[in-house]
């Protein structure tokens, strides 16, 4: 009978205590009203009222629901799984995550009647929950301690004294609004801006955000070498990941599959930097890699790339022809895209129609019709190329020749009055021709369509401020590839200063291109027509005075631009 007279606004625990004659209806209503006024919970206000000890309340609740009682005074902080539930959710749900076993997470709570909070927690962690009942005052201390530690770790991040006014463009209004509302995460926002700006100032090409079980690290790839820059608090990894996803127009709720996006950082009215963003789920969180795509790198001009005068002349002659196929080869990260974009910039004028198919388009070029291929939707390189041929093109750029269909279409376009630029992943220029034959392209088509192949590498450039002259025995110079004729004349070989200086990274600053530029001569065409090998073509190239990658690199050594060790590492076939 007593249960039917209980006020409906009282929760399950209050009802239970009234049934046990431990609280009167007036006392329960007063505590409930006080909790609502102070935006607290019924149990917290009951403990503060001292009408019942916190331990007695916990034991009653545990007996009523069949849960064990646990004393938080005996809890080791290592048993707290702070990375499983965010501090905000701990505070709102009044649930403390403890150790997990298999697919079950043990959680401490003081009010087992709050089923809604348990549902929220279970939805976030995606695990079965095994509750234990604890004293409410001790639970509050633990949750406050974790929240305070999280806030302190965020505030203690050194963001420097510089003020930033960086405008991030996502192209997504909803994402921009979401980013603007992240007031509570202002330290993370500012920290990310500093990380991005530092990466740009250091000349980094990629940023790696990597979560591990015990730490979280950020690395930059500078001059081709990965360097650890920071180890921010592990507590911010989810906030940092969410922030990057928001500004990259990615789904912040999706953490099970990889995602790809992009963002734009506006540094000034005249300079913007694009980032290509890739997320990858790992066992300890999401790894995020951001590739920096600086549009200014495509407008440096061919003189800045490191081509020798004869190589530059051969390349400009090939791309200036009305038709033909020019191929740029090399491994990932060897600067092929910059070389292609530099050629496009040379050709880009109002009298020429240029179309590109890329995966994805890395650098926006005004005046160039750029298409992102989408294999899932059927927009492959070959499909894009077929469409280009109906669009009255003069110049076509294909991001990469991956299959026979694309290769055949490129050959056909180059043979029917179009200039075609593309890339292949091969070790050097001669092996590119045999690679096309191995893909199934007819030798006579290769011989008639391909006009020039350039292979390239990027070597680290010696720091101008601290590079040091080194003495190398003649025998050592001959063993790395120098010839007797190369060693004639007056020149000095330099190496990096150990540890470098304040202007560089370990004795190196920036990179310089090493190229093998091979025009296809009539003699090479005959070798191709007779199914010659890469060695046959390489021998003919040598007869024609074309330097291979090692010889081009050693020339950069003689010019004092890089070191012998660097040339050996990037041209060691």
Coordinates of C-alpha atoms in Angstrom, one line a residue:
X1 CA 0.0 0.0 0.0
X2 CA 2.8 2.4 0.8
X3 CA 4.2 2.2 -2.7
X4 CA 1.0 3.5 -4.3
X5 CA 1.2 6.7 -2.2
X6 CA 4.7 7.6 -3.2
X7 CA 5.1 10.8 -5.3
X8 CA 5.7 10.0 -9.0
X9 CA 8.6 12.5 -9.2
X10 CA 10.8 10.5 -6.8
X11 CA 13.3 8.0 -8.3
X12 CA 13.6 4.3 -7.6
X13 CA 16.2 4.7 -4.8
X14 CA 14.1 7.2 -2.9
X15 CA 11.1 4.9 -3.2
X16 CA 13.2 2.0 -1.8
X17 CA 14.4 4.0 1.1
X18 CA 10.9 5.1 2.0
X19 CA 9.7 1.5 1.8
X20 CA 12.5 0.6 4.2
X21 CA 11.3 3.4 6.6
X22 CA 14.7 5.1 6.3
X23 CA 13.2 8.3 4.9
X24 CA 9.9 10.0 5.2
X25 CA 8.0 11.3 2.2
X26 CA 8.7 14.9 3.2
X27 CA 12.4 14.2 3.7
X28 CA 12.6 12.5 0.3
X29 CA 10.8 15.4 -1.4
X30 CA 13.0 17.9 0.3
X31 CA 16.2 16.1 -0.8
X32 CA 14.8 15.7 -4.3
X33 CA 14.0 19.4 -4.5
X34 CA 17.5 20.4 -3.2
X35 CA 19.1 18.1 -5.8
X36 CA 17.1 19.7 -8.6
X37 CA 18.0 23.2 -7.4
X38 CA 21.7 22.4 -7.2
X39 CA 21.7 20.3 -10.4
X40 CA 23.0 17.4 -8.4
X41 CA 21.7 13.8 -7.9
X42 CA 19.4 12.5 -5.2
X43 CA 22.1 10.3 -3.7
X44 CA 24.6 13.1 -3.6
X45 CA 22.2 15.3 -1.7
X46 CA 21.2 12.5 0.6
X47 CA 24.8 11.9 1.5
X48 CA 25.3 15.6 2.1
X49 CA 22.3 15.7 4.3
X50 CA 23.9 13.1 6.5
X51 CA 20.5 11.4 7.2
X52 CA 22.1 8.1 6.1
X53 CA 25.8 7.1 5.8
X54 CA 27.1 6.7 2.3
X55 CA 28.2 3.1 3.0
X56 CA 24.7 2.2 4.2
X57 CA 23.1 3.7 1.1
X58 CA 25.5 1.7 -1.1
X59 CA 24.8 -1.6 0.8
X60 CA 21.1 -1.1 0.5
X61 CA 21.2 -0.4 -3.2
X62 CA 23.6 -3.3 -3.8
X63 CA 21.3 -5.7 -1.9
X64 CA 18.2 -4.5 -3.8
X65 CA 19.8 -5.0 -7.2
X66 CA 22.0 -8.0 -6.5
X67 CA 25.3 -6.1 -7.3
X68 CA 28.5 -6.4 -5.2
X69 CA 29.7 -3.5 -3.1
X70 CA 33.2 -2.1 -3.7
X71 CA 35.4 0.2 -1.6
X72 CA 37.0 2.8 -3.8
X73 CA 39.6 3.5 -1.1
X74 CA 41.3 0.2 -2.2
X75 CA 41.3 1.1 -5.9
X76 CA 44.6 1.5 -7.7
X77 CA 44.6 4.3 -10.3
X78 CA 46.0 1.9 -12.8
X79 CA 42.7 0.1 -12.7
X80 CA 40.9 3.1 -14.0
X81 CA 40.2 2.9 -17.8
X82 CA 40.1 6.6 -18.5
X83 CA 40.6 6.1 -22.2
X84 CA 37.3 4.0 -22.4
X85 CA 34.9 6.7 -21.2
X86 CA 35.4 10.5 -21.6
X87 CA 35.5 12.5 -18.4
X88 CA 32.5 14.5 -19.5
X89 CA 30.4 11.3 -19.7
X90 CA 31.7 10.1 -16.3
X91 CA 30.5 13.3 -14.8
X92 CA 27.1 13.3 -16.5
X93 CA 26.4 9.6 -16.0
X94 CA 28.1 9.2 -12.6
X95 CA 29.8 6.1 -13.8
X96 CA 33.5 5.2 -13.2
X97 CA 35.1 2.7 -15.7
X98 CA 37.4 0.1 -14.2
X99 CA 39.2 -2.9 -15.6
X100 CA 37.8 -4.8 -18.5
X101 CA 37.8 -8.6 -18.9
X102 CA 37.1 -9.8 -22.4
X103 CA 34.1 -7.9 -23.7
X104 CA 33.0 -6.9 -20.3
X105 CA 33.7 -3.6 -18.6
X106 CA 33.5 -3.3 -14.8
X107 CA 32.0 0.0 -13.8
X108 CA 31.5 1.7 -10.5
X109 CA 28.3 3.6 -9.7
X110 CA 26.3 4.7 -6.7
X111 CA 22.8 4.6 -8.1
X112 CA 22.0 1.4 -9.9
X113 CA 18.5 2.7 -10.7
X114 CA 19.9 5.1 -13.2
X115 CA 19.5 2.7 -16.1
X116 CA 19.5 5.6 -18.7
X117 CA 23.1 6.5 -17.7
X118 CA 24.2 2.8 -18.0
X119 CA 22.6 2.7 -21.5
X120 CA 24.6 5.8 -22.5
X121 CA 27.9 4.3 -21.3
X122 CA 27.2 1.0 -22.9
X123 CA 26.4 2.7 -26.2
X124 CA 29.7 4.5 -26.2
X125 CA 32.0 1.7 -25.1
X126 CA 30.3 -1.1 -27.1
X127 CA 30.9 -3.6 -24.3
X128 CA 28.8 -5.4 -21.8
X129 CA 28.8 -3.7 -18.4
X130 CA 29.2 -5.3 -15.0
X131 CA 28.2 -2.8 -12.3
X132 CA 29.6 -2.6 -8.8
X133 CA 28.0 -0.3 -6.2
X134 CA 30.2 2.2 -4.4
X135 CA 29.8 5.0 -1.9
X136 CA 28.7 8.2 -3.6
X137 CA 31.1 10.6 -1.9
X138 CA 34.1 8.5 -2.9
X139 CA 32.8 8.2 -6.4
X140 CA 32.5 12.0 -6.7
X141 CA 36.2 12.4 -5.5
X142 CA 37.4 9.9 -8.1
X143 CA 35.4 11.5 -11.0
X144 CA 36.5 15.0 -10.0
X145 CA 40.1 13.8 -9.8
X146 CA 40.0 12.4 -13.3
X147 CA 38.2 15.4 -14.7
X148 CA 40.7 17.8 -13.1
X149 CA 43.7 15.7 -14.4
X150 CA 42.2 15.8 -17.9
X151 CA 41.7 19.6 -17.8
X152 CA 45.2 20.1 -16.4
X153 CA 46.8 18.0 -19.1
X154 CA 45.0 20.1 -21.7
X155 CA 45.9 23.4 -20.2
X156 CA 49.5 22.4 -19.6
X157 CA 50.2 21.8 -23.2
X158 CA 52.8 24.3 -24.3
X159 CA 51.3 26.2 -27.2
X160 CA 53.8 29.0 -27.1
X161 CA 53.2 32.7 -26.9
X162 CA 52.4 33.3 -30.5
X163 CA 48.9 34.3 -31.3
X164 CA 47.2 32.6 -34.2
X165 CA 44.4 33.7 -36.5
X166 CA 44.2 30.7 -38.8
X167 CA 41.0 30.3 -40.8
X168 CA 40.2 26.7 -41.5
X169 CA 38.0 26.1 -44.5
X170 CA 36.3 22.7 -44.8
X171 CA 33.7 23.4 -47.5
X172 CA 31.1 21.9 -45.2
X173 CA 28.8 24.4 -43.4
X174 CA 27.7 21.8 -40.8
X175 CA 31.3 20.9 -40.0
X176 CA 32.2 24.6 -39.6
X177 CA 29.3 25.1 -37.2
X178 CA 30.3 22.0 -35.3
X179 CA 33.9 23.3 -35.1
X180 CA 32.7 26.7 -33.9
X181 CA 30.8 25.2 -31.0
X182 CA 33.7 23.3 -29.5
X183 CA 34.2 25.9 -26.9
X184 CA 35.2 23.4 -24.2
X185 CA 38.0 22.1 -26.4
X186 CA 39.7 25.4 -27.0
X187 CA 43.1 24.2 -25.7
X188 CA 43.0 21.3 -28.2
X189 CA 41.9 23.6 -31.1
X190 CA 44.8 26.0 -30.3
X191 CA 47.3 23.1 -29.9
X192 CA 46.3 21.6 -33.3
X193 CA 46.7 25.0 -34.9
X194 CA 50.2 25.2 -33.5
X195 CA 51.1 21.7 -34.6
X196 CA 49.9 22.5 -38.2
X197 CA 51.7 25.8 -38.3
X198 CA 55.0 24.4 -36.9
X199 CA 54.8 21.6 -39.6
X200 CA 54.4 24.2 -42.3
X201 CA 57.3 26.3 -41.0
X202 CA 59.6 23.3 -40.7
X203 CA 58.8 22.3 -44.3
X204 CA 57.2 19.0 -43.3
X205 CA 55.5 16.9 -46.0
X206 CA 53.4 14.7 -43.6
X207 CA 52.2 14.7 -40.0
X208 CA 51.6 11.5 -38.1
X209 CA 49.2 11.3 -35.1
X210 CA 49.8 7.9 -33.5
X211 CA 48.1 6.5 -30.4
X212 CA 49.7 3.7 -28.4
X213 CA 48.7 2.0 -25.1
X214 CA 50.9 4.1 -22.8
X215 CA 51.6 7.2 -24.9
X216 CA 50.6 9.3 -27.8
X217 CA 53.1 10.8 -30.2
X218 CA 53.2 13.3 -33.1
X219 CA 55.8 12.9 -35.9
X220 CA 56.7 15.1 -38.9
X221 CA 58.3 13.9 -42.1
X222 CA 60.9 16.5 -42.8
X223 CA 63.2 16.2 -45.8
X224 CA 62.0 12.6 -46.2
X225 CA 62.8 11.6 -42.6
X226 CA 60.3 11.0 -39.8
X227 CA 61.0 12.9 -36.6
X228 CA 59.2 12.7 -33.3
X229 CA 58.0 16.2 -32.4
X230 CA 55.8 15.8 -29.3
X231 CA 54.2 13.4 -26.9
X232 CA 51.0 15.2 -25.8
X233 CA 48.9 13.7 -22.9
X234 CA 47.2 10.5 -23.8
X235 CA 43.9 12.0 -22.6
X236 CA 43.7 14.3 -25.6
X237 CA 43.9 11.7 -28.3
X238 CA 40.2 11.4 -28.8
X239 CA 39.6 15.1 -28.7
X240 CA 42.5 15.7 -31.2
X241 CA 41.1 13.0 -33.5
X242 CA 37.6 14.4 -33.4
X243 CA 38.9 17.9 -34.1
X244 CA 40.8 16.8 -37.1
X245 CA 37.8 14.9 -38.4
X246 CA 35.5 17.9 -38.0
X247 CA 37.7 20.2 -40.0
X248 CA 38.3 17.5 -42.6
X249 CA 34.5 16.9 -43.1
X250 CA 34.8 13.3 -41.9
X251 CA 32.3 11.3 -39.8
X252 CA 33.4 11.8 -36.2
X253 CA 31.2 8.9 -35.0
X254 CA 32.8 6.4 -37.3
X255 CA 35.9 4.8 -35.8
X256 CA 35.8 1.3 -37.2
X257 CA 36.8 1.9 -40.9
X258 CA 39.4 4.1 -42.6
X259 CA 38.3 7.5 -43.9
X260 CA 39.8 10.0 -46.3
X261 CA 39.2 13.8 -46.3
X262 CA 40.9 17.1 -46.9
X263 CA 41.0 20.5 -45.4
X264 CA 42.4 23.9 -46.2
X265 CA 44.4 26.2 -43.9
X266 CA 44.2 29.9 -44.8
X267 CA 47.4 31.5 -43.6
X268 CA 46.9 34.9 -45.3
X269 CA 45.0 36.4 -48.2
X270 CA 47.7 35.2 -50.6
X271 CA 48.6 31.8 -49.2
X272 CA 46.6 28.7 -48.4
X273 CA 47.8 25.2 -47.5
X274 CA 45.8 22.1 -48.4
X275 CA 45.9 19.0 -46.2
X276 CA 45.0 15.5 -47.4
X277 CA 43.8 13.6 -44.3
X278 CA 43.7 9.8 -43.8
X279 CA 42.4 8.0 -40.7
X280 CA 43.2 4.3 -39.8
X281 CA 41.6 2.4 -36.9
X282 CA 44.3 0.7 -34.7
X283 CA 44.0 -1.3 -31.5
X284 CA 44.7 1.8 -29.3
X285 CA 42.7 4.4 -31.3
X286 CA 42.9 6.0 -34.7
X287 CA 46.1 6.9 -36.4
X288 CA 45.8 10.0 -38.5
X289 CA 48.2 11.0 -41.3
X290 CA 47.9 14.5 -42.8
X291 CA 49.8 15.2 -46.1
X292 CA 50.7 18.9 -46.6
X293 CA 49.9 20.0 -50.2
X294 CA 51.4 23.4 -50.7
X295 CA 50.2 25.0 -54.0
X296 CA 53.3 27.2 -54.1
X297 CA 55.4 24.1 -54.7
X298 CA 53.8 23.7 -58.1
X299 CA 54.8 27.3 -59.1
X300 CA 58.5 27.1 -58.1
X301 CA 59.5 26.9 -61.8
X302 CA 61.6 24.2 -63.4
X303 CA 64.9 25.9 -62.4
X304 CA 64.2 25.3 -58.8
X305 CA 63.7 21.5 -59.1
X306 CA 67.3 20.6 -59.8
X307 CA 67.4 19.6 -63.5
X308 CA 70.8 20.0 -65.2
X309 CA 70.7 22.3 -68.2
X310 CA 70.7 19.5 -70.8
X311 CA 68.0 17.6 -68.8
X312 CA 65.8 20.7 -68.6
X313 CA 66.2 21.4 -72.3
X314 CA 65.2 17.8 -73.2
X315 CA 62.1 17.9 -70.9
X316 CA 60.9 21.3 -72.1
X317 CA 61.3 20.2 -75.7
X318 CA 59.2 17.0 -75.0
X319 CA 56.3 18.7 -73.2
X320 CA 56.3 21.5 -75.8
X321 CA 55.5 19.1 -78.6
X322 CA 51.9 18.9 -79.8
X323 CA 51.6 15.2 -79.1
X324 CA 53.4 12.3 -77.3
X325 CA 53.6 10.6 -74.0
X326 CA 55.9 11.9 -71.3
X327 CA 56.3 9.6 -68.2
X328 CA 57.7 10.5 -64.8
X329 CA 58.8 7.5 -62.7
X330 CA 60.0 6.9 -59.2
X331 CA 58.9 5.7 -55.8
X332 CA 56.2 7.3 -53.7
X333 CA 57.5 10.6 -52.2
X334 CA 60.1 11.2 -54.9
X335 CA 58.5 14.4 -56.2
X336 CA 56.7 13.1 -59.3
X337 CA 53.6 15.2 -58.6
X338 CA 55.5 18.4 -58.3
X339 CA 57.4 17.7 -61.6
X340 CA 54.1 17.0 -63.4
X341 CA 52.5 20.1 -62.0
X342 CA 55.5 22.2 -62.9
X343 CA 55.1 21.0 -66.5
X344 CA 51.4 21.8 -66.5
X345 CA 52.1 25.3 -65.2
X346 CA 54.5 25.8 -68.2
X347 CA 51.8 24.7 -70.6
X348 CA 48.9 26.4 -68.8
X349 CA 47.7 29.4 -70.9
X350 CA 44.4 30.5 -72.3
X351 CA 45.0 28.9 -75.7
X352 CA 45.4 25.3 -74.4
X353 CA 42.8 23.0 -72.9
X354 CA 44.3 20.9 -70.1
X355 CA 42.5 18.1 -68.3
X356 CA 43.8 16.0 -65.4
X357 CA 42.6 12.8 -63.8
X358 CA 44.1 12.3 -60.3
X359 CA 43.5 10.2 -57.2
X360 CA 43.0 12.6 -55.7
X361 CA 43.8 16.1 -57.2
X362 CA 46.4 17.3 -54.8
X363 CA 47.1 20.9 -55.8
X364 CA 44.4 23.2 -57.3
X365 CA 45.5 24.8 -60.6
X366 CA 43.4 27.6 -61.9
X367 CA 42.8 27.1 -65.6
X368 CA 43.2 23.3 -65.4
X369 CA 40.2 21.0 -65.5
X370 CA 40.9 18.6 -62.6
X371 CA 38.9 15.4 -62.0
X372 CA 39.1 13.1 -58.9
X373 CA 38.9 9.5 -60.0
X374 CA 36.4 7.3 -58.0
X375 CA 36.8 3.6 -58.6
X376 CA 33.7 2.7 -56.5
X377 CA 31.5 4.9 -58.7
X378 CA 33.1 3.6 -61.9
X379 CA 35.1 6.8 -62.6
X380 CA 38.5 5.1 -63.2
X381 CA 41.5 6.6 -64.9
X382 CA 40.6 4.9 -68.1
X383 CA 36.9 6.1 -67.9
X384 CA 38.1 9.7 -67.2
X385 CA 40.5 9.5 -70.1
X386 CA 37.8 8.3 -72.5
X387 CA 35.7 11.3 -71.4
X388 CA 38.6 13.7 -71.9
X389 CA 39.0 12.6 -75.5
X390 CA 35.4 13.9 -76.1
X391 CA 36.3 17.2 -74.5
X392 CA 38.6 18.7 -77.2
X393 CA 41.8 18.4 -75.1
X394 CA 45.2 19.6 -75.9
X395 CA 47.0 18.3 -72.8
X396 CA 46.0 15.4 -70.6
X397 CA 47.5 14.4 -67.3
X398 CA 46.8 11.0 -65.8
X399 CA 47.8 10.6 -62.2
X400 CA 49.1 7.1 -62.6
X401 CA 49.1 4.3 -65.2
X402 CA 48.0 1.3 -63.2
X403 CA 46.6 -1.2 -65.7
X404 CA 46.6 -2.1 -69.4
X405 CA 43.3 -0.3 -70.2
X406 CA 44.7 3.0 -68.9
X407 CA 48.0 2.4 -70.7
X408 CA 46.3 1.6 -74.0
X409 CA 44.1 4.7 -73.7
X410 CA 47.1 6.9 -72.9
X411 CA 49.1 5.5 -75.9
X412 CA 46.0 6.0 -78.1
X413 CA 45.6 9.7 -76.9
X414 CA 49.3 10.4 -77.4
X415 CA 49.2 8.9 -80.9
X416 CA 46.2 10.9 -82.0
X417 CA 47.5 14.4 -81.5
X418 CA 47.5 15.0 -77.7
X419 CA 50.2 15.7 -75.2
X420 CA 49.8 13.1 -72.4
X421 CA 51.7 13.3 -69.0
X422 CA 51.6 10.5 -66.5
X423 CA 53.5 8.5 -63.9
X424 CA 54.6 4.9 -63.3
X425 CA 56.3 3.3 -60.3
X426 CA 59.6 1.9 -61.7
X427 CA 63.2 2.1 -60.6
X428 CA 64.6 4.0 -63.6
X429 CA 63.8 5.2 -67.1
X430 CA 64.8 2.1 -69.1
X431 CA 62.8 -0.3 -66.9
X432 CA 59.7 1.8 -67.6
X433 CA 59.6 0.7 -71.2
X434 CA 59.8 -3.0 -70.3
X435 CA 57.2 -2.4 -67.6
X436 CA 54.8 -1.2 -70.3
X437 CA 55.6 -4.2 -72.4
X438 CA 55.0 -6.5 -69.4
X439 CA 51.6 -4.8 -68.9
X440 CA 50.6 -5.9 -72.4
X441 CA 51.2 -2.8 -74.5
X442 CA 52.3 -3.6 -78.0
X443 CA 56.0 -2.7 -78.6
X444 CA 55.2 -0.7 -81.8
X445 CA 52.7 1.4 -79.8
X446 CA 55.3 2.2 -77.1
X447 CA 58.0 3.1 -79.7
X448 CA 55.6 5.4 -81.6
X449 CA 53.9 7.2 -78.7
X450 CA 56.5 7.6 -75.8
X451 CA 58.6 10.6 -76.4
X452 CA 60.5 11.0 -73.1
X453 CA 60.9 9.3 -69.7
X454 CA 62.3 10.9 -66.6
X455 CA 63.1 9.0 -63.4
X456 CA 63.7 10.9 -60.2
X457 CA 64.7 10.8 -56.6
X458 CA 64.8 13.4 -53.8
X459 CA 68.1 13.7 -51.9
X460 CA 68.5 15.8 -48.8
X461 CA 70.3 19.1 -49.5
X462 CA 73.3 19.9 -47.3
X463 CA 72.8 22.9 -45.1
X464 CA 74.5 26.0 -46.5
X465 CA 75.3 27.3 -43.1
X466 CA 77.1 24.4 -41.6
X467 CA 78.2 21.9 -44.4
X468 CA 81.8 20.9 -44.0
X469 CA 84.5 19.9 -46.5
X470 CA 85.5 16.2 -46.3
X471 CA 88.4 14.4 -47.7
X472 CA 87.6 11.2 -49.5
X473 CA 90.2 8.8 -50.9
X474 CA 90.2 8.4 -54.7
X475 CA 89.6 4.7 -54.4
X476 CA 86.4 5.4 -52.4
X477 CA 85.2 7.9 -55.0
X478 CA 85.7 5.4 -57.8
X479 CA 83.9 2.7 -55.8
X480 CA 80.7 4.8 -55.5
X481 CA 80.5 5.5 -59.2
X482 CA 82.9 8.3 -60.1
X483 CA 84.9 7.8 -63.2
X484 CA 88.5 8.9 -63.8
X485 CA 87.3 11.8 -66.0
X486 CA 84.8 12.9 -63.2
X487 CA 87.7 13.4 -60.8
X488 CA 89.6 15.8 -63.1
X489 CA 89.3 19.5 -62.3
X490 CA 89.1 21.4 -59.1
X491 CA 86.1 20.6 -56.8
X492 CA 85.4 20.0 -53.2
X493 CA 83.2 17.3 -51.6
X494 CA 81.1 18.3 -48.6
X495 CA 79.4 16.4 -45.9
X496 CA 76.9 17.2 -43.0
X497 CA 78.1 18.7 -39.8
X498 CA 77.4 16.2 -37.0
X499 CA 74.3 17.4 -35.1
X500 CA 73.7 20.2 -37.6
X501 CA 73.1 23.7 -36.6
X502 CA 70.1 25.8 -35.5
X503 CA 69.2 26.4 -39.2
X504 CA 68.9 22.7 -40.2
X505 CA 68.0 19.2 -39.3
X506 CA 71.1 17.1 -38.7
X507 CA 73.2 18.9 -41.3
X508 CA 70.5 18.9 -44.0
X509 CA 67.9 21.4 -45.0
X510 CA 65.5 20.9 -47.9
X511 CA 65.9 18.5 -50.8
X512 CA 67.2 18.5 -54.3
X513 CA 66.0 16.4 -57.2
X514 CA 68.2 13.8 -58.9
X515 CA 67.0 13.0 -62.4
X516 CA 67.5 10.6 -65.3
X517 CA 66.0 12.3 -68.3
X518 CA 65.8 9.9 -71.3
X519 CA 64.3 11.1 -74.6
X520 CA 63.3 8.1 -76.8
X521 CA 65.7 8.1 -79.8
X522 CA 65.3 6.2 -83.0
X523 CA 67.9 3.7 -81.9
X524 CA 65.9 3.1 -78.6
X525 CA 62.7 2.7 -80.7
X526 CA 64.3 0.0 -82.7
X527 CA 65.3 -1.8 -79.5
X528 CA 61.8 -1.6 -78.3
X529 CA 60.4 -2.9 -81.6
X530 CA 62.6 -6.0 -81.3
X531 CA 61.5 -6.6 -77.7
X532 CA 64.8 -5.5 -76.2
X533 CA 65.3 -5.6 -72.4
X534 CA 65.8 -2.8 -70.0
X535 CA 69.6 -3.5 -70.0
X536 CA 69.6 -3.1 -73.8
X537 CA 67.9 0.2 -73.5
X538 CA 70.2 1.3 -70.6
X539 CA 73.3 0.5 -72.7
X540 CA 71.9 2.6 -75.6
X541 CA 71.1 5.5 -73.2
X542 CA 74.7 5.3 -71.9
X543 CA 76.0 5.5 -75.5
X544 CA 73.9 8.6 -76.1
X545 CA 75.4 10.3 -73.0
X546 CA 72.3 10.1 -70.8
X547 CA 73.3 10.1 -67.1
X548 CA 71.7 7.4 -64.9
X549 CA 70.4 8.3 -61.4
X550 CA 73.7 7.5 -59.7
X551 CA 75.7 9.7 -62.1
X552 CA 73.3 12.6 -61.7
X553 CA 73.5 12.3 -58.0
X554 CA 77.3 12.3 -58.0
X555 CA 77.2 15.4 -60.1
X556 CA 75.2 17.0 -57.3
X557 CA 77.9 15.9 -54.9
X558 CA 80.6 17.6 -57.0
X559 CA 78.4 20.7 -57.0
X560 CA 78.4 20.6 -53.1
X561 CA 74.6 20.3 -52.9
X562 CA 74.4 16.9 -51.2
X563 CA 76.6 14.2 -49.7
X564 CA 77.9 10.9 -51.0
X565 CA 76.0 9.0 -48.3
X566 CA 72.8 10.6 -49.3
X567 CA 73.2 9.8 -53.0
X568 CA 74.1 6.2 -52.2
X569 CA 71.0 5.8 -50.0
X570 CA 68.5 7.2 -52.6
X571 CA 70.1 5.6 -55.7
X572 CA 71.0 2.2 -54.3
X573 CA 69.0 0.0 -56.8

